[in-house]
JSON list of C-alpha atoms in Angstrom, two decimals:
[
{"chain": "A", "resi": 1, "resn": "UNK", "atom": "CA", "xyz": [0.00, 0.00, 0.00]},
{"chain": "A", "resi": 2, "resn": "UNK", "atom": "CA", "xyz": [2.81, 2.40, 0.96]},
{"chain": "A", "resi": 3, "resn": "UNK", "atom": "CA", "xyz": [4.69, 1.57, -2.24]},
{"chain": "A", "resi": 4, "resn": "UNK", "atom": "CA", "xyz": [1.58, 2.27, -4.31]},
{"chain": "A", "resi": 5, "resn": "UNK", "atom": "CA", "xyz": [1.17, 5.65, -2.61]},
{"chain": "A", "resi": 6, "resn": "UNK", "atom": "CA", "xyz": [4.83, 6.53, -3.19]},
{"chain": "A", "resi": 7, "resn": "UNK", "atom": "CA", "xyz": [4.59, 5.50, -6.86]},
{"chain": "A", "resi": 8, "resn": "UNK", "atom": "CA", "xyz": [1.42, 7.56, -7.31]},
{"chain": "A", "resi": 9, "resn": "UNK", "atom": "CA", "xyz": [3.08, 10.56, -5.69]},
{"chain": "A", "resi": 10, "resn": "UNK", "atom": "CA", "xyz": [6.07, 10.26, -8.00]},
{"chain": "A", "resi": 11, "resn": "UNK", "atom": "CA", "xyz": [3.80, 10.09, -11.03]},
{"chain": "A", "resi": 12, "resn": "UNK", "atom": "CA", "xyz": [1.99, 13.22, -9.90]},
{"chain": "A", "resi": 13, "resn": "UNK", "atom": "CA", "xyz": [5.31, 15.05, -9.41]},
{"chain": "A", "resi": 14, "resn": "UNK", "atom": "CA", "xyz": [6.51, 14.07, -12.90]},
{"chain": "A", "resi": 15, "resn": "UNK", "atom": "CA", "xyz": [3.21, 15.06, -14.52]},
{"chain": "A", "resi": 16, "resn": "UNK", "atom": "CA", "xyz": [3.14, 18.37, -12.66]},
{"chain": "A", "resi": 17, "resn": "UNK", "atom": "CA", "xyz": [6.75, 19.05, -13.64]},
{"chain": "A", "resi": 18, "resn": "UNK", "atom": "CA", "xyz": [6.04, 18.31, -17.28]},
{"chain": "A", "resi": 19, "resn": "UNK", "atom": "CA", "xyz": [3.02, 20.59, -17.23]},
{"chain": "A", "resi": 20, "resn": "UNK", "atom": "CA", "xyz": [5.07, 23.37, -15.69]},
{"chain": "A", "resi": 21, "resn": "UNK", "atom": "CA", "xyz": [7.74, 22.97, -18.38]},
{"chain": "A", "resi": 22, "resn": "UNK", "atom": "CA", "xyz": [5.03, 23.13, -21.00]},
{"chain": "A", "resi": 23, "resn": "UNK", "atom": "CA", "xyz": [3.69, 26.35, -19.53]},
{"chain": "A", "resi": 24, "resn": "UNK", "atom": "CA", "xyz": [7.17, 27.85, -19.44]},
{"chain": "A", "resi": 25, "resn": "UNK", "atom": "CA", "xyz": [7.77, 26.92, -23.07]},
{"chain": "A", "resi": 26, "resn": "UNK", "atom": "CA", "xyz": [4.46, 28.44, -24.12]},
{"chain": "A", "resi": 27, "resn": "UNK", "atom": "CA", "xyz": [5.14, 31.62, -22.17]},
{"chain": "A", "resi": 28, "resn": "UNK", "atom": "CA", "xyz": [8.65, 31.86, -23.65]},
{"chain": "A", "resi": 29, "resn": "UNK", "atom": "CA", "xyz": [7.18, 31.53, -27.14]},
{"chain": "A", "resi": 30, "resn": "UNK", "atom": "CA", "xyz": [4.78, 34.36, -26.32]},
{"chain": "A", "resi": 31, "resn": "UNK", "atom": "CA", "xyz": [7.74, 36.56, -25.40]},
{"chain": "A", "resi": 32, "resn": "UNK", "atom": "CA", "xyz": [9.57, 35.60, -28.59]},
{"chain": "A", "resi": 33, "resn": "UNK", "atom": "CA", "xyz": [6.54, 36.45, -30.71]},
{"chain": "A", "resi": 34, "resn": "UNK", "atom": "CA", "xyz": [6.02, 39.73, -28.85]},
{"chain": "A", "resi": 35, "resn": "UNK", "atom": "CA", "xyz": [9.64, 40.74, -29.52]},
{"chain": "A", "resi": 36, "resn": "UNK", "atom": "CA", "xyz": [9.37, 39.70, -33.16]},
{"chain": "A", "resi": 37, "resn": "UNK", "atom": "CA", "xyz": [6.21, 41.76, -33.62]},
{"chain": "A", "resi": 38, "resn": "UNK", "atom": "CA", "xyz": [7.83, 44.86, -32.16]},
{"chain": "A", "resi": 39, "resn": "UNK", "atom": "CA", "xyz": [11.00, 44.54, -34.21]},
{"chain": "A", "resi": 40, "resn": "UNK", "atom": "CA", "xyz": [9.31, 43.80, -37.51]},
{"chain": "A", "resi": 41, "resn": "UNK", "atom": "CA", "xyz": [7.00, 46.81, -37.32]},
{"chain": "A", "resi": 42, "resn": "UNK", "atom": "CA", "xyz": [7.67, 49.67, -39.75]},
{"chain": "A", "resi": 43, "resn": "UNK", "atom": "CA", "xyz": [8.56, 52.10, -36.97]},
{"chain": "A", "resi": 44, "resn": "UNK", "atom": "CA", "xyz": [10.23, 51.72, -33.61]},
{"chain": "A", "resi": 45, "resn": "UNK", "atom": "CA", "xyz": [7.99, 51.31, -30.54]},
{"chain": "A", "resi": 46, "resn": "UNK", "atom": "CA", "xyz": [7.37, 54.59, -28.74]},
{"chain": "A", "resi": 47, "resn": "UNK", "atom": "CA", "xyz": [9.48, 53.59, -25.74]},
{"chain": "A", "resi": 48, "resn": "UNK", "atom": "CA", "xyz": [12.62, 53.26, -27.91]},
{"chain": "A", "resi": 49, "resn": "UNK", "atom": "CA", "xyz": [11.89, 56.19, -30.18]},
{"chain": "A", "resi": 50, "resn": "UNK", "atom": "CA", "xyz": [13.86, 59.39, -29.71]},
{"chain": "A", "resi": 51, "resn": "UNK", "atom": "CA", "xyz": [16.71, 61.11, -31.53]},
{"chain": "A", "resi": 52, "resn": "UNK", "atom": "CA", "xyz": [18.96, 59.75, -34.31]},
{"chain": "A", "resi": 53, "resn": "UNK", "atom": "CA", "xyz": [21.00, 57.82, -31.72]},
{"chain": "A", "resi": 54, "resn": "UNK", "atom": "CA", "xyz": [17.88, 55.89, -30.69]},
{"chain": "A", "resi": 55, "resn": "UNK", "atom": "CA", "xyz": [16.99, 55.25, -34.33]},
{"chain": "A", "resi": 56, "resn": "UNK", "atom": "CA", "xyz": [20.41, 53.74, -35.01]},
{"chain": "A", "resi": 57, "resn": "UNK", "atom": "CA", "xyz": [20.19, 51.67, -31.83]},
{"chain": "A", "resi": 58, "resn": "UNK", "atom": "CA", "xyz": [16.81, 50.28, -32.88]},
{"chain": "A", "resi": 59, "resn": "UNK", "atom": "CA", "xyz": [18.14, 49.36, -36.34]},
{"chain": "A", "resi": 60, "resn": "UNK", "atom": "CA", "xyz": [21.05, 47.55, -34.68]},
{"chain": "A", "resi": 61, "resn": "UNK", "atom": "CA", "xyz": [18.63, 45.84, -32.26]},
{"chain": "A", "resi": 62, "resn": "UNK", "atom": "CA", "xyz": [16.75, 44.38, -35.22]},
{"chain": "A", "resi": 63, "resn": "UNK", "atom": "CA", "xyz": [19.93, 42.69, -36.45]},
{"chain": "A", "resi": 64, "resn": "UNK", "atom": "CA", "xyz": [20.78, 41.52, -32.94]},
{"chain": "A", "resi": 65, "resn": "UNK", "atom": "CA", "xyz": [17.43, 39.80, -32.32]},
{"chain": "A", "resi": 66, "resn": "UNK", "atom": "CA", "xyz": [17.26, 38.31, -35.82]},
{"chain": "A", "resi": 67, "resn": "UNK", "atom": "CA", "xyz": [20.57, 36.57, -35.09]},
{"chain": "A", "resi": 68, "resn": "UNK", "atom": "CA", "xyz": [19.26, 35.03, -31.86]},
{"chain": "A", "resi": 69, "resn": "UNK", "atom": "CA", "xyz": [15.83, 34.04, -33.13]},
{"chain": "A", "resi": 70, "resn": "UNK", "atom": "CA", "xyz": [14.16, 36.84, -31.12]},
{"chain": "A", "resi": 71, "resn": "UNK", "atom": "CA", "xyz": [15.13, 35.26, -27.81]},
{"chain": "A", "resi": 72, "resn": "UNK", "atom": "CA", "xyz": [15.27, 37.74, -24.88]},
{"chain": "A", "resi": 73, "resn": "UNK", "atom": "CA", "xyz": [18.74, 38.92, -23.91]},
{"chain": "A", "resi": 74, "resn": "UNK", "atom": "CA", "xyz": [18.33, 40.46, -20.45]},
{"chain": "A", "resi": 75, "resn": "UNK", "atom": "CA", "xyz": [15.68, 38.30, -18.78]},
{"chain": "A", "resi": 76, "resn": "UNK", "atom": "CA", "xyz": [15.58, 34.74, -17.54]},
{"chain": "A", "resi": 77, "resn": "UNK", "atom": "CA", "xyz": [11.92, 33.92, -17.74]},
{"chain": "A", "resi": 78, "resn": "UNK", "atom": "CA", "xyz": [10.31, 37.00, -16.25]},
{"chain": "A", "resi": 79, "resn": "UNK", "atom": "CA", "xyz": [13.22, 37.99, -14.00]},
{"chain": "A", "resi": 80, "resn": "UNK", "atom": "CA", "xyz": [16.19, 40.24, -14.93]},
{"chain": "A", "resi": 81, "resn": "UNK", "atom": "CA", "xyz": [19.41, 38.29, -15.55]},
{"chain": "A", "resi": 82, "resn": "UNK", "atom": "CA", "xyz": [22.81, 39.05, -13.96]},
{"chain": "A", "resi": 83, "resn": "UNK", "atom": "CA", "xyz": [23.77, 40.74, -17.24]},
{"chain": "A", "resi": 84, "resn": "UNK", "atom": "CA", "xyz": [21.03, 43.32, -16.60]},
{"chain": "A", "resi": 85, "resn": "UNK", "atom": "CA", "xyz": [22.65, 44.20, -13.27]},
{"chain": "A", "resi": 86, "resn": "UNK", "atom": "CA", "xyz": [25.99, 44.58, -15.08]},
{"chain": "A", "resi": 87, "resn": "UNK", "atom": "CA", "xyz": [24.37, 46.99, -17.53]},
{"chain": "A", "resi": 88, "resn": "UNK", "atom": "CA", "xyz": [23.02, 49.05, -14.63]},
{"chain": "A", "resi": 89, "resn": "UNK", "atom": "CA", "xyz": [26.50, 49.34, -13.11]},
{"chain": "A", "resi": 90, "resn": "UNK", "atom": "CA", "xyz": [28.01, 50.25, -16.47]},
{"chain": "A", "resi": 91, "resn": "UNK", "atom": "CA", "xyz": [25.49, 53.03, -17.04]},
{"chain": "A", "resi": 92, "resn": "UNK", "atom": "CA", "xyz": [26.06, 54.42, -13.56]},
{"chain": "A", "resi": 93, "resn": "UNK", "atom": "CA", "xyz": [29.79, 54.63, -14.32]},
{"chain": "A", "resi": 94, "resn": "UNK", "atom": "CA", "xyz": [29.61, 56.61, -17.58]},
{"chain": "A", "resi": 95, "resn": "UNK", "atom": "CA", "xyz": [30.02, 59.96, -15.83]},
{"chain": "A", "resi": 96, "resn": "UNK", "atom": "CA", "xyz": [33.78, 59.34, -15.83]},
{"chain": "A", "resi": 97, "resn": "UNK", "atom": "CA", "xyz": [33.65, 59.47, -19.64]},
{"chain": "A", "resi": 98, "resn": "UNK", "atom": "CA", "xyz": [31.71, 62.74, -19.76]},
{"chain": "A", "resi": 99, "resn": "UNK", "atom": "CA", "xyz": [28.34, 61.08, -20.35]},
{"chain": "A", "resi": 100, "resn": "UNK", "atom": "CA", "xyz": [25.11, 61.45, -18.39]},
{"chain": "A", "resi": 101, "resn": "UNK", "atom": "CA", "xyz": [23.58, 58.25, -16.96]},
{"chain": "A", "resi": 102, "resn": "UNK", "atom": "CA", "xyz": [20.13, 59.82, -17.34]},
{"chain": "A", "resi": 103, "resn": "UNK", "atom": "CA", "xyz": [20.49, 59.55, -21.13]},
{"chain": "A", "resi": 104, "resn": "UNK", "atom": "CA", "xyz": [20.37, 55.74, -20.94]},
{"chain": "A", "resi": 105, "resn": "UNK", "atom": "CA", "xyz": [17.08, 53.99, -20.30]},
{"chain": "A", "resi": 106, "resn": "UNK", "atom": "CA", "xyz": [17.14, 51.65, -17.31]},
{"chain": "A", "resi": 107, "resn": "UNK", "atom": "CA", "xyz": [13.46, 52.13, -16.53]},
{"chain": "A", "resi": 108, "resn": "UNK", "atom": "CA", "xyz": [12.52, 48.48, -17.15]},
{"chain": "A", "resi": 109, "resn": "UNK", "atom": "CA", "xyz": [14.78, 47.28, -14.35]},
{"chain": "A", "resi": 110, "resn": "UNK", "atom": "CA", "xyz": [13.32, 49.79, -11.90]},
{"chain": "A", "resi": 111, "resn": "UNK", "atom": "CA", "xyz": [9.85, 48.61, -12.91]},
{"chain": "A", "resi": 112, "resn": "UNK", "atom": "CA", "xyz": [10.83, 44.96, -12.41]},
{"chain": "A", "resi": 113, "resn": "UNK", "atom": "CA", "xyz": [12.14, 45.71, -8.92]},
{"chain": "A", "resi": 114, "resn": "UNK", "atom": "CA", "xyz": [8.98, 47.65, -8.05]},
{"chain": "A", "resi": 115, "resn": "UNK", "atom": "CA", "xyz": [6.79, 44.77, -9.22]},
{"chain": "A", "resi": 116, "resn": "UNK", "atom": "CA", "xyz": [8.44, 42.24, -6.91]},
{"chain": "A", "resi": 117, "resn": "UNK", "atom": "CA", "xyz": [9.04, 44.33, -3.79]},
{"chain": "A", "resi": 118, "resn": "UNK", "atom": "CA", "xyz": [7.12, 46.47, -1.36]},
{"chain": "A", "resi": 119, "resn": "UNK", "atom": "CA", "xyz": [3.89, 46.18, 0.56]},
{"chain": "A", "resi": 120, "resn": "UNK", "atom": "CA", "xyz": [1.75, 45.89, -2.58]},
{"chain": "A", "resi": 121, "resn": "UNK", "atom": "CA", "xyz": [4.08, 43.73, -4.68]},
{"chain": "A", "resi": 122, "resn": "UNK", "atom": "CA", "xyz": [2.46, 42.40, -7.83]},
{"chain": "A", "resi": 123, "resn": "UNK", "atom": "CA", "xyz": [4.87, 39.60, -8.76]},
{"chain": "A", "resi": 124, "resn": "UNK", "atom": "CA", "xyz": [7.05, 39.47, -11.86]},
{"chain": "A", "resi": 125, "resn": "UNK", "atom": "CA", "xyz": [6.54, 41.15, -15.21]},
{"chain": "A", "resi": 126, "resn": "UNK", "atom": "CA", "xyz": [4.23, 39.49, -17.71]},
{"chain": "A", "resi": 127, "resn": "UNK", "atom": "CA", "xyz": [5.46, 38.32, -21.11]},
{"chain": "A", "resi": 128, "resn": "UNK", "atom": "CA", "xyz": [4.47, 41.47, -22.99]},
{"chain": "A", "resi": 129, "resn": "UNK", "atom": "CA", "xyz": [6.26, 43.59, -20.40]},
{"chain": "A", "resi": 130, "resn": "UNK", "atom": "CA", "xyz": [9.34, 41.37, -20.68]},
{"chain": "A", "resi": 131, "resn": "UNK", "atom": "CA", "xyz": [9.41, 41.90, -24.46]},
{"chain": "A", "resi": 132, "resn": "UNK", "atom": "CA", "xyz": [9.20, 45.69, -24.03]},
{"chain": "A", "resi": 133, "resn": "UNK", "atom": "CA", "xyz": [11.79, 45.72, -21.26]},
{"chain": "A", "resi": 134, "resn": "UNK", "atom": "CA", "xyz": [14.24, 43.49, -23.09]},
{"chain": "A", "resi": 135, "resn": "UNK", "atom": "CA", "xyz": [14.10, 45.61, -26.23]},
{"chain": "A", "resi": 136, "resn": "UNK", "atom": "CA", "xyz": [14.62, 48.80, -24.26]},
{"chain": "A", "resi": 137, "resn": "UNK", "atom": "CA", "xyz": [17.67, 47.40, -22.45]},
{"chain": "A", "resi": 138, "resn": "UNK", "atom": "CA", "xyz": [19.18, 46.20, -25.72]},
{"chain": "A", "resi": 139, "resn": "UNK", "atom": "CA", "xyz": [18.68, 49.65, -27.23]},
{"chain": "A", "resi": 140, "resn": "UNK", "atom": "CA", "xyz": [20.32, 51.15, -24.14]},
{"chain": "A", "resi": 141, "resn": "UNK", "atom": "CA", "xyz": [23.41, 48.93, -24.48]},
{"chain": "A", "resi": 142, "resn": "UNK", "atom": "CA", "xyz": [23.74, 49.63, -28.21]},
{"chain": "A", "resi": 143, "resn": "UNK", "atom": "CA", "xyz": [23.31, 53.38, -27.75]},
{"chain": "A", "resi": 144, "resn": "UNK", "atom": "CA", "xyz": [25.90, 53.49, -24.96]},
{"chain": "A", "resi": 145, "resn": "UNK", "atom": "CA", "xyz": [28.31, 51.33, -26.96]},
{"chain": "A", "resi": 146, "resn": "UNK", "atom": "CA", "xyz": [27.99, 53.69, -29.91]},
{"chain": "A", "resi": 147, "resn": "UNK", "atom": "CA", "xyz": [28.63, 56.75, -27.72]},
{"chain": "A", "resi": 148, "resn": "UNK", "atom": "CA", "xyz": [31.73, 55.19, -26.17]},
{"chain": "A", "resi": 149, "resn": "UNK", "atom": "CA", "xyz": [32.99, 54.14, -29.59]},
{"chain": "A", "resi": 150, "resn": "UNK", "atom": "CA", "xyz": [32.47, 57.29, -31.67]},
{"chain": "A", "resi": 151, "resn": "UNK", "atom": "CA", "xyz": [31.22, 59.95, -29.25]},
{"chain": "A", "resi": 152, "resn": "UNK", "atom": "CA", "xyz": [27.83, 61.36, -28.41]},
{"chain": "A", "resi": 153, "resn": "UNK", "atom": "CA", "xyz": [28.37, 64.32, -30.75]},
{"chain": "A", "resi": 154, "resn": "UNK", "atom": "CA", "xyz": [29.92, 64.05, -34.20]},
{"chain": "A", "resi": 155, "resn": "UNK", "atom": "CA", "xyz": [33.35, 65.74, -34.28]},
{"chain": "A", "resi": 156, "resn": "UNK", "atom": "CA", "xyz": [32.38, 67.33, -37.59]},
{"chain": "A", "resi": 157, "resn": "UNK", "atom": "CA", "xyz": [29.56, 69.17, -35.79]},
{"chain": "A", "resi": 158, "resn": "UNK", "atom": "CA", "xyz": [32.13, 70.70, -33.44]},
{"chain": "A", "resi": 159, "resn": "UNK", "atom": "CA", "xyz": [34.82, 71.42, -36.04]},
{"chain": "A", "resi": 160, "resn": "UNK", "atom": "CA", "xyz": [33.86, 71.43, -39.74]},
{"chain": "A", "resi": 161, "resn": "UNK", "atom": "CA", "xyz": [37.54, 71.00, -40.61]},
{"chain": "A", "resi": 162, "resn": "UNK", "atom": "CA", "xyz": [37.84, 67.76, -38.63]},
{"chain": "A", "resi": 163, "resn": "UNK", "atom": "CA", "xyz": [39.32, 65.05, -40.85]},
{"chain": "A", "resi": 164, "resn": "UNK", "atom": "CA", "xyz": [39.85, 62.08, -38.53]},
{"chain": "A", "resi": 165, "resn": "UNK", "atom": "CA", "xyz": [38.36, 58.64, -39.06]},
{"chain": "A", "resi": 166, "resn": "UNK", "atom": "CA", "xyz": [36.01, 56.94, -36.62]},
{"chain": "A", "resi": 167, "resn": "UNK", "atom": "CA", "xyz": [36.73, 53.40, -35.46]},
{"chain": "A", "resi": 168, "resn": "UNK", "atom": "CA", "xyz": [34.80, 50.70, -37.28]},
{"chain": "A", "resi": 169, "resn": "UNK", "atom": "CA", "xyz": [33.31, 48.27, -34.76]},
{"chain": "A", "resi": 170, "resn": "UNK", "atom": "CA", "xyz": [29.96, 46.49, -35.05]},
{"chain": "A", "resi": 171, "resn": "UNK", "atom": "CA", "xyz": [28.20, 47.16, -31.74]},
{"chain": "A", "resi": 172, "resn": "UNK", "atom": "CA", "xyz": [25.93, 44.16, -32.37]},
{"chain": "A", "resi": 173, "resn": "UNK", "atom": "CA", "xyz": [29.02, 41.93, -32.32]},
{"chain": "A", "resi": 174, "resn": "UNK", "atom": "CA", "xyz": [30.08, 43.65, -29.09]},
{"chain": "A", "resi": 175, "resn": "UNK", "atom": "CA", "xyz": [26.72, 42.85, -27.49]},
{"chain": "A", "resi": 176, "resn": "UNK", "atom": "CA", "xyz": [26.88, 39.23, -28.68]},
{"chain": "A", "resi": 177, "resn": "UNK", "atom": "CA", "xyz": [30.28, 38.84, -27.05]},
{"chain": "A", "resi": 178, "resn": "UNK", "atom": "CA", "xyz": [29.16, 40.62, -23.88]},
{"chain": "A", "resi": 179, "resn": "UNK", "atom": "CA", "xyz": [26.27, 38.21, -23.37]},
{"chain": "A", "resi": 180, "resn": "UNK", "atom": "CA", "xyz": [28.28, 35.25, -24.58]},
{"chain": "A", "resi": 181, "resn": "UNK", "atom": "CA", "xyz": [30.78, 35.37, -21.75]},
{"chain": "A", "resi": 182, "resn": "UNK", "atom": "CA", "xyz": [32.96, 38.47, -22.19]},
{"chain": "A", "resi": 183, "resn": "UNK", "atom": "CA", "xyz": [30.79, 40.41, -19.73]},
{"chain": "A", "resi": 184, "resn": "UNK", "atom": "CA", "xyz": [28.87, 43.64, -20.21]},
{"chain": "A", "resi": 185, "resn": "UNK", "atom": "CA", "xyz": [31.23, 45.94, -18.31]},
{"chain": "A", "resi": 186, "resn": "UNK", "atom": "CA", "xyz": [34.41, 44.51, -19.89]},
{"chain": "A", "resi": 187, "resn": "UNK", "atom": "CA", "xyz": [32.95, 44.66, -23.40]},
{"chain": "A", "resi": 188, "resn": "UNK", "atom": "CA", "xyz": [31.96, 48.30, -23.00]},
{"chain": "A", "resi": 189, "resn": "UNK", "atom": "CA", "xyz": [35.33, 49.24, -21.48]},
{"chain": "A", "resi": 190, "resn": "UNK", "atom": "CA", "xyz": [37.07, 47.93, -24.60]},
{"chain": "A", "resi": 191, "resn": "UNK", "atom": "CA", "xyz": [35.25, 50.58, -26.65]},
{"chain": "A", "resi": 192, "resn": "UNK", "atom": "CA", "xyz": [36.67, 53.50, -24.66]},
{"chain": "A", "resi": 193, "resn": "UNK", "atom": "CA", "xyz": [39.60, 55.21, -26.44]},
{"chain": "A", "resi": 194, "resn": "UNK", "atom": "CA", "xyz": [42.87, 53.93, -25.00]},
{"chain": "A", "resi": 195, "resn": "UNK", "atom": "CA", "xyz": [45.26, 56.70, -26.07]},
{"chain": "A", "resi": 196, "resn": "UNK", "atom": "CA", "xyz": [47.01, 58.92, -23.56]},
{"chain": "A", "resi": 197, "resn": "UNK", "atom": "CA", "xyz": [45.20, 62.15, -24.45]},
{"chain": "A", "resi": 198, "resn": "UNK", "atom": "CA", "xyz": [41.82, 60.62, -23.66]},
{"chain": "A", "resi": 199, "resn": "UNK", "atom": "CA", "xyz": [43.05, 59.62, -20.22]},
{"chain": "A", "resi": 200, "resn": "UNK", "atom": "CA", "xyz": [44.35, 63.14, -19.62]},
{"chain": "A", "resi": 201, "resn": "UNK", "atom": "CA", "xyz": [41.01, 64.66, -20.60]},
{"chain": "A", "resi": 202, "resn": "UNK", "atom": "CA", "xyz": [39.23, 62.31, -18.16]},
{"chain": "A", "resi": 203, "resn": "UNK", "atom": "CA", "xyz": [41.58, 63.43, -15.39]},
{"chain": "A", "resi": 204, "resn": "UNK", "atom": "CA", "xyz": [40.89, 67.08, -16.20]},
{"chain": "A", "resi": 205, "resn": "UNK", "atom": "CA", "xyz": [37.14, 66.43, -16.11]},
{"chain": "A", "resi": 206, "resn": "UNK", "atom": "CA", "xyz": [37.51, 64.82, -12.70]},
{"chain": "A", "resi": 207, "resn": "UNK", "atom": "CA", "xyz": [39.47, 67.85, -11.46]},
{"chain": "A", "resi": 208, "resn": "UNK", "atom": "CA", "xyz": [36.81, 70.29, -12.65]},
{"chain": "A", "resi": 209, "resn": "UNK", "atom": "CA", "xyz": [34.07, 68.24, -11.04]},
{"chain": "A", "resi": 210, "resn": "UNK", "atom": "CA", "xyz": [35.99, 68.31, -7.78]},
{"chain": "A", "resi": 211, "resn": "UNK", "atom": "CA", "xyz": [36.18, 72.12, -8.02]},
{"chain": "A", "resi": 212, "resn": "UNK", "atom": "CA", "xyz": [32.42, 72.17, -8.60]},
{"chain": "A", "resi": 213, "resn": "UNK", "atom": "CA", "xyz": [31.85, 69.87, -5.62]},
{"chain": "A", "resi": 214, "resn": "UNK", "atom": "CA", "xyz": [33.76, 72.28, -3.37]},
{"chain": "A", "resi": 215, "resn": "UNK", "atom": "CA", "xyz": [31.63, 75.23, -4.43]},
{"chain": "A", "resi": 216, "resn": "UNK", "atom": "CA", "xyz": [33.11, 76.23, -7.76]},
{"chain": "A", "resi": 217, "resn": "UNK", "atom": "CA", "xyz": [35.61, 78.91, -8.69]},
{"chain": "A", "resi": 218, "resn": "UNK", "atom": "CA", "xyz": [36.14, 81.71, -6.14]},
{"chain": "A", "resi": 219, "resn": "UNK", "atom": "CA", "xyz": [34.40, 85.00, -6.85]},
{"chain": "A", "resi": 220, "resn": "UNK", "atom": "CA", "xyz": [36.55, 87.65, -8.53]},
{"chain": "A", "resi": 221, "resn": "UNK", "atom": "CA", "xyz": [36.23, 91.32, -7.62]},
{"chain": "A", "resi": 222, "resn": "UNK", "atom": "CA", "xyz": [34.91, 93.40, -10.49]},
{"chain": "A", "resi": 223, "resn": "UNK", "atom": "CA", "xyz": [37.81, 95.31, -11.97]},
{"chain": "A", "resi": 224, "resn": "UNK", "atom": "CA", "xyz": [38.40, 97.26, -15.16]},
{"chain": "A", "resi": 225, "resn": "UNK", "atom": "CA", "xyz": [41.68, 95.97, -16.51]},
{"chain": "A", "resi": 226, "resn": "UNK", "atom": "CA", "xyz": [44.23, 97.74, -18.64]},
{"chain": "A", "resi": 227, "resn": "UNK", "atom": "CA", "xyz": [47.91, 97.23, -19.33]},
{"chain": "A", "resi": 228, "resn": "UNK", "atom": "CA", "xyz": [49.92, 97.61, -16.16]},
{"chain": "A", "resi": 229, "resn": "UNK", "atom": "CA", "xyz": [47.02, 97.26, -13.69]},
{"chain": "A", "resi": 230, "resn": "UNK", "atom": "CA", "xyz": [48.17, 95.98, -10.32]},
{"chain": "A", "resi": 231, "resn": "UNK", "atom": "CA", "xyz": [45.64, 94.46, -7.91]},
{"chain": "A", "resi": 232, "resn": "UNK", "atom": "CA", "xyz": [45.02, 91.28, -5.86]},
{"chain": "A", "resi": 233, "resn": "UNK", "atom": "CA", "xyz": [42.08, 90.74, -8.23]},
{"chain": "A", "resi": 234, "resn": "UNK", "atom": "CA", "xyz": [44.52, 90.34, -11.13]},
{"chain": "A", "resi": 235, "resn": "UNK", "atom": "CA", "xyz": [46.17, 87.38, -9.40]},
{"chain": "A", "resi": 236, "resn": "UNK", "atom": "CA", "xyz": [42.75, 85.87, -8.64]},
{"chain": "A", "resi": 237, "resn": "UNK", "atom": "CA", "xyz": [41.80, 86.12, -12.29]}
]
């Protein structure tokens, strides 16, 4: 009798497990189809639509998801993956390179944390939300990678006589390597210019930010200057 009960229990466990796997597969397919629908539309979804940088990131995202059969990149089921946490840290660190973290969309991760925490927690994101969130995070990585590689502003817009050449790197390949084992932070760091002048500019930026943190430049007494003027204000200037 006991053996029969044990065998029946085992059967129930196996059946329940198989059913759960079936549900997960079906839900995953829903996410895949949701991503495919968004990426094959004629225009980018509103939440990844902005300036020309966002447009280029969305075009690159299309190639990225086509390569991987529209599988999500930043979520495991309905939960953010460790790679998503790496992306958060990378975005928070871009100030050292003269970029503003607020320019890079990490809203989906904040939403995922809000869903699963707090007094009125509502569980994990649903499959449609995962598709939206995954696409937005991919666009964020690609946009940041492009900025680190070639700059946020075209050098020609700053100096019409600029004649340098930009580095040719496919940011989609960079993202593939990042998620394939190279790591998000390490892959993005490789895009930062490595020459000495860039490092010196970063140091200067850090120095100016420290001056700002301490209250900024000291006030200078108003003074009409002419050749030969002598005054403590001249030294302050």
